[in-house]
Amino acid sequence: GAGVSQSPSNKVTEKGKDVELRCDPISGHTALYWYRQSLGQGLEFLIYFQGNSAPDKSGLPSDRFSAERTGGSVSTLTIQRTQQEDSAVYLCASSLEMGTGGGYTFGSGTRLTVV
Amino acid sequence: SQQGEEDPQALSIQEGENATMNCSYKTSINNLQWYRQNSGRGLVHLILIRSNEREKHSGRLRVTLDTSKKSSSLLITASRAADTASYFCASRGGSEKLVFGKGTKLTVNP
C-alpha cells in the first residue's frame, strides 16, 4: 500500500480481555517495528521484525504481549488479559530493510483504552 | 530507558520566529533522526544526520550534530502556525531499533 496501515484506529476493551492490533506495512518493506506511546510521553520500543523473524523482543513489557508477522508482511500485536496500564497508542512503523539506517514510515496508530 | 532527551519540553513562539530544539543522547550512534508528530498519532520523518556529519539542511530545517557532546539541535526557521506539533529526536546505535526521546511540544502562535 501507499503507507503503513493500522487497525483498528481506536479500541476500547474491558480489563482482562484479549486484544489484537494489526499493522500492514508498506509493500516491500522488510523491517517492521512496534512502539507504544503513553499520554504525553515518548515512544517505547516493543519489538521489531526482519521478515518473519523477531531479532529483538526486548521491549515487550510482559509475557501477556506477543507479536507475529506472516508472509513478511502483516503483523499482529496481541495483548492478553489486558490491564489498565496497557492503555496507550500503539504505533507500527516499517522501513525498506535493516542495515540501511534510514528513516521509518509510521502508521497512524491504534489508541487502546482499557476500562 | 529513553536514550534521547529533548530540551525544552515545551516551546511557544510567534509566527515568523525561529524555533530551536535540543536533544542529548547517551551512547555512540550511527545516525540521529528527527520526527514530527501531530495530535499524538503517527510520526513523520523529517531529517537524518549521520555520525560523520556535523550539519544538514532541508528546506526550513537545519540539524546539527556534536558527537563529542552527544547532542543535536533542530532549528526551524521562519516558523508558521502549521509547524505546531511535537518534535522527537531518535538515535540509532549498534542495533536496528531507533530510541526516541520524550519530545518537545512546539506551539507557533499566529
Short mmCIF file of C-alpha atoms in Angstrom, two decimals:
data_model
loop_
_atom_site.label_atom_id
_atom_site.label_comp_id
_atom_site.label_asym_id
_atom_site.label_seq_id
_atom_site.Cartn_x
_atom_site.Cartn_y
_atom_site.Cartn_z
CA GLY A 1 0.00 0.00 0.00
CA ALA A 2 0.88 3.65 -0.13
CA GLY A 3 1.51 3.91 3.59
CA VAL A 4 1.58 1.92 6.80
CA SER A 5 -1.94 0.94 7.76
CA GLN A 6 -3.01 0.11 11.30
CA SER A 7 -6.31 -1.23 12.52
CA PRO A 8 -8.37 -0.60 14.43
CA SER A 9 -7.67 3.10 14.87
CA ASN A 10 -9.38 3.03 18.25
CA LYS A 11 -10.14 0.14 20.58
CA VAL A 12 -11.91 0.19 23.91
CA THR A 13 -11.77 -3.05 25.82
CA GLU A 14 -12.63 -4.33 29.26
CA LYS A 15 -9.89 -5.24 31.67
CA GLY A 16 -9.00 -8.90 31.34
CA LYS A 17 -9.97 -9.22 27.67
CA ASP A 18 -7.52 -10.05 24.89
CA VAL A 19 -6.93 -7.63 22.01
CA GLU A 20 -5.27 -7.93 18.62
CA LEU A 21 -3.75 -4.97 16.85
CA ARG A 22 -2.89 -5.16 13.18
CA CYS A 23 -0.21 -3.49 11.10
CA ASP A 24 0.07 -3.61 7.32
CA PRO A 25 3.47 -2.19 6.28
CA ILE A 26 4.47 -0.57 3.04
CA SER A 27 4.79 -3.19 0.34
CA GLY A 28 8.40 -4.31 0.04
CA HIS A 29 9.46 -3.04 3.45
CA THR A 30 11.17 -5.94 5.14
CA ALA A 31 11.67 -4.34 8.56
CA LEU A 32 8.70 -3.70 10.84
CA TYR A 33 8.68 -2.11 14.29
CA TRP A 34 6.16 -1.79 17.13
CA TYR A 35 6.27 1.05 19.64
CA ARG A 36 3.83 2.30 22.20
CA GLN A 37 3.29 5.81 23.46
CA SER A 38 1.58 6.68 26.70
CA LEU A 39 -0.14 10.05 27.03
CA GLY A 40 2.36 12.90 26.69
CA GLN A 41 5.32 10.56 26.64
CA GLY A 42 7.94 9.44 24.16
CA LEU A 43 7.91 6.22 22.21
CA GLU A 44 8.69 2.97 23.98
CA PHE A 45 10.19 0.26 21.79
CA LEU A 46 8.38 -3.09 21.90
CA ILE A 47 9.66 -5.40 19.14
CA TYR A 48 10.95 -5.42 15.59
CA PHE A 49 10.83 -7.90 12.74
CA GLN A 50 13.13 -8.58 9.86
CA GLY A 51 11.00 -10.62 7.50
CA ASN A 52 9.07 -13.01 9.74
CA SER A 53 11.66 -13.30 12.48
CA ALA A 54 11.96 -11.04 15.53
CA PRO A 55 15.63 -10.48 16.41
CA ASP A 56 14.77 -8.13 19.27
CA LYS A 57 11.79 -8.69 21.55
CA SER A 58 13.42 -6.95 24.47
CA GLY A 59 10.81 -4.22 24.74
CA LEU A 60 7.78 -6.43 25.29
CA PRO A 61 6.62 -5.43 28.80
CA SER A 62 5.42 -8.85 29.94
CA ASP A 63 4.52 -12.32 28.71
CA ARG A 64 1.00 -11.02 28.10
CA PHE A 65 2.39 -9.32 25.00
CA SER A 66 3.23 -11.21 21.84
CA ALA A 67 3.63 -10.39 18.18
CA GLU A 68 3.93 -12.25 14.94
CA ARG A 69 4.47 -11.48 11.32
CA THR A 70 3.45 -13.69 8.46
CA GLY A 71 4.48 -13.68 4.83
CA GLY A 72 6.95 -10.91 5.55
CA SER A 73 4.04 -8.51 5.52
CA VAL A 74 1.18 -8.07 8.02
CA SER A 75 1.99 -8.13 11.71
CA THR A 76 -0.31 -8.56 14.69
CA LEU A 77 0.41 -7.49 18.23
CA THR A 78 -1.62 -9.43 20.79
CA ILE A 79 -2.17 -8.35 24.37
CA GLN A 80 -3.71 -10.98 26.61
CA ARG A 81 -5.63 -10.26 29.80
CA THR A 82 -5.40 -6.51 29.26
CA GLN A 83 -4.69 -4.22 32.20
CA GLN A 84 -5.41 -0.51 32.59
CA GLU A 85 -1.71 0.29 32.32
CA ASP A 86 -1.79 -1.15 28.79
CA SER A 87 -3.80 1.90 27.69
CA ALA A 88 -1.67 3.77 25.15
CA VAL A 89 -1.28 4.47 21.45
CA TYR A 90 0.39 1.54 19.73
CA LEU A 91 2.43 2.64 16.73
CA CYS A 92 3.76 0.50 13.92
CA ALA A 93 6.49 1.54 11.51
CA SER A 94 8.27 -0.04 8.59
CA SER A 95 11.48 0.60 6.72
CA LEU A 96 12.89 -0.67 3.49
CA GLU A 97 15.39 -3.02 5.07
CA MET A 98 17.50 -3.30 8.13
CA GLY A 99 21.05 -2.12 7.94
CA THR A 100 20.33 0.87 5.73
CA GLY A 101 19.96 3.08 8.78
CA GLY A 102 17.24 5.11 7.15
CA GLY A 103 14.06 6.63 8.49
CA TYR A 104 10.89 4.85 9.46
CA THR A 105 7.43 5.32 7.98
CA PHE A 106 4.84 5.24 10.74
CA GLY A 107 1.20 4.30 10.71
CA SER A 108 -1.41 6.44 12.44
CA GLY A 109 -1.52 4.14 15.42
CA THR A 110 -4.15 2.27 17.42
CA ARG A 111 -5.40 4.05 20.52
CA LEU A 112 -6.11 1.34 23.09
CA THR A 113 -8.21 2.16 26.13
CA VAL A 114 -8.66 -0.48 28.81
CA VAL A 115 -11.62 0.21 31.11
CA SER B 1 15.30 3.66 29.27
CA GLN B 2 14.99 6.51 26.82
CA GLN B 3 18.28 7.41 25.25
CA GLY B 4 17.32 10.73 23.70
CA GLU B 5 16.17 13.62 25.82
CA GLU B 6 14.78 16.75 24.23
CA ASP B 7 15.01 20.23 25.61
CA PRO B 8 12.88 22.23 26.14
CA GLN B 9 9.84 20.09 26.88
CA ALA B 10 7.60 22.84 25.53
CA LEU B 11 8.24 25.91 23.41
CA SER B 12 5.86 28.68 22.43
CA ILE B 13 6.84 31.27 19.81
CA GLN B 14 5.29 33.75 17.40
CA GLU B 15 4.90 33.07 13.70
CA GLY B 16 8.00 34.15 11.82
CA GLU B 17 10.37 33.48 14.70
CA ASN B 18 12.92 30.67 14.70
CA ALA B 19 12.46 27.61 16.90
CA THR B 20 15.39 25.67 18.31
CA MET B 21 15.06 22.29 19.97
CA ASN B 22 17.89 20.32 21.51
CA CYS B 23 18.46 16.63 22.02
CA SER B 24 21.00 14.72 24.05
CA TYR B 25 21.82 11.04 23.87
CA LYS B 26 23.90 8.70 25.95
CA THR B 27 25.79 6.21 23.81
CA SER B 28 27.57 6.25 20.47
CA ILE B 29 25.32 6.42 17.43
CA ASN B 30 25.30 5.62 13.73
CA ASN B 31 22.80 8.32 12.97
CA LEU B 32 20.27 10.61 14.62
CA GLN B 33 16.84 11.39 13.20
CA TRP B 34 14.15 13.96 13.88
CA TYR B 35 10.44 13.26 13.63
CA ARG B 36 7.31 15.35 13.89
CA GLN B 37 4.03 14.23 15.44
CA ASN B 38 0.68 15.91 15.11
CA SER B 39 -2.14 15.22 17.55
CA GLY B 40 -0.49 12.25 19.25
CA ARG B 41 -0.73 9.91 16.29
CA GLY B 42 1.71 8.85 13.58
CA LEU B 43 5.17 10.33 13.32
CA VAL B 44 6.64 11.81 10.16
CA HIS B 45 10.33 11.52 9.40
CA LEU B 46 11.90 14.95 8.90
CA ILE B 47 15.64 14.56 8.56
CA LEU B 48 18.51 12.17 9.28
CA ILE B 49 22.07 13.12 10.14
CA ARG B 50 24.85 10.55 10.19
CA SER B 51 27.51 10.35 12.86
CA ASN B 52 30.19 11.68 10.49
CA GLU B 53 28.12 14.74 9.56
CA ARG B 54 28.01 17.97 11.55
CA GLU B 55 25.20 19.89 9.86
CA LYS B 56 22.39 19.18 7.46
CA HIS B 57 19.70 21.30 5.85
CA SER B 58 16.28 20.50 4.45
CA GLY B 59 14.09 23.44 3.46
CA ARG B 60 13.48 25.49 6.62
CA LEU B 61 15.08 22.81 8.80
CA ARG B 62 18.66 22.80 9.97
CA VAL B 63 20.07 20.00 12.08
CA THR B 64 23.42 19.97 13.82
CA LEU B 65 25.21 17.09 15.49
CA ASP B 66 28.00 17.27 18.04
CA THR B 67 29.17 13.75 18.77
CA SER B 68 31.71 14.96 21.34
CA LYS B 69 28.85 16.39 23.41
CA LYS B 70 26.39 13.69 22.36
CA SER B 71 23.90 16.33 21.35
CA SER B 72 21.90 17.53 18.37
CA SER B 73 19.75 20.53 17.63
CA LEU B 74 16.86 21.13 15.26
CA LEU B 75 16.28 24.66 14.03
CA ILE B 76 13.08 25.61 12.24
CA THR B 77 13.43 28.99 10.58
CA ALA B 78 10.61 31.45 9.84
CA SER B 79 8.10 29.31 11.73
CA ARG B 80 4.47 29.01 10.67
CA ALA B 81 1.36 28.11 12.62
CA ALA B 82 1.33 24.83 10.70
CA ASP B 83 4.65 23.89 12.36
CA THR B 84 2.77 23.43 15.64
CA ALA B 85 3.45 19.82 16.64
CA SER B 86 5.62 17.66 18.87
CA TYR B 87 9.17 17.02 17.68
CA PHE B 88 11.17 13.94 18.64
CA CYS B 89 14.77 13.00 18.18
CA ALA B 90 15.62 9.36 17.70
CA SER B 91 19.04 7.78 17.79
CA ARG B 92 20.25 4.62 16.13
CA GLY B 93 23.21 2.93 17.75
CA GLY B 94 24.53 -0.55 17.08
CA SER B 95 21.12 -2.19 16.98
CA GLU B 96 18.44 -1.76 14.37
CA LYS B 97 15.92 -0.04 16.56
CA LEU B 98 15.53 3.70 17.00
CA VAL B 99 15.48 5.03 20.54
CA PHE B 100 13.19 8.03 20.93
CA GLY B 101 13.20 10.89 23.39
CA LYS B 102 10.14 12.34 25.09
CA GLY B 103 9.78 15.18 22.61
CA THR B 104 9.42 18.93 22.50
CA LYS B 105 5.93 20.35 22.11
CA LEU B 106 6.14 23.38 19.82
CA THR B 107 3.35 25.92 19.59
CA VAL B 108 3.57 28.60 16.92
CA ASN B 109 1.11 31.42 17.55
CA PRO B 110 -0.30 33.27 14.52
#
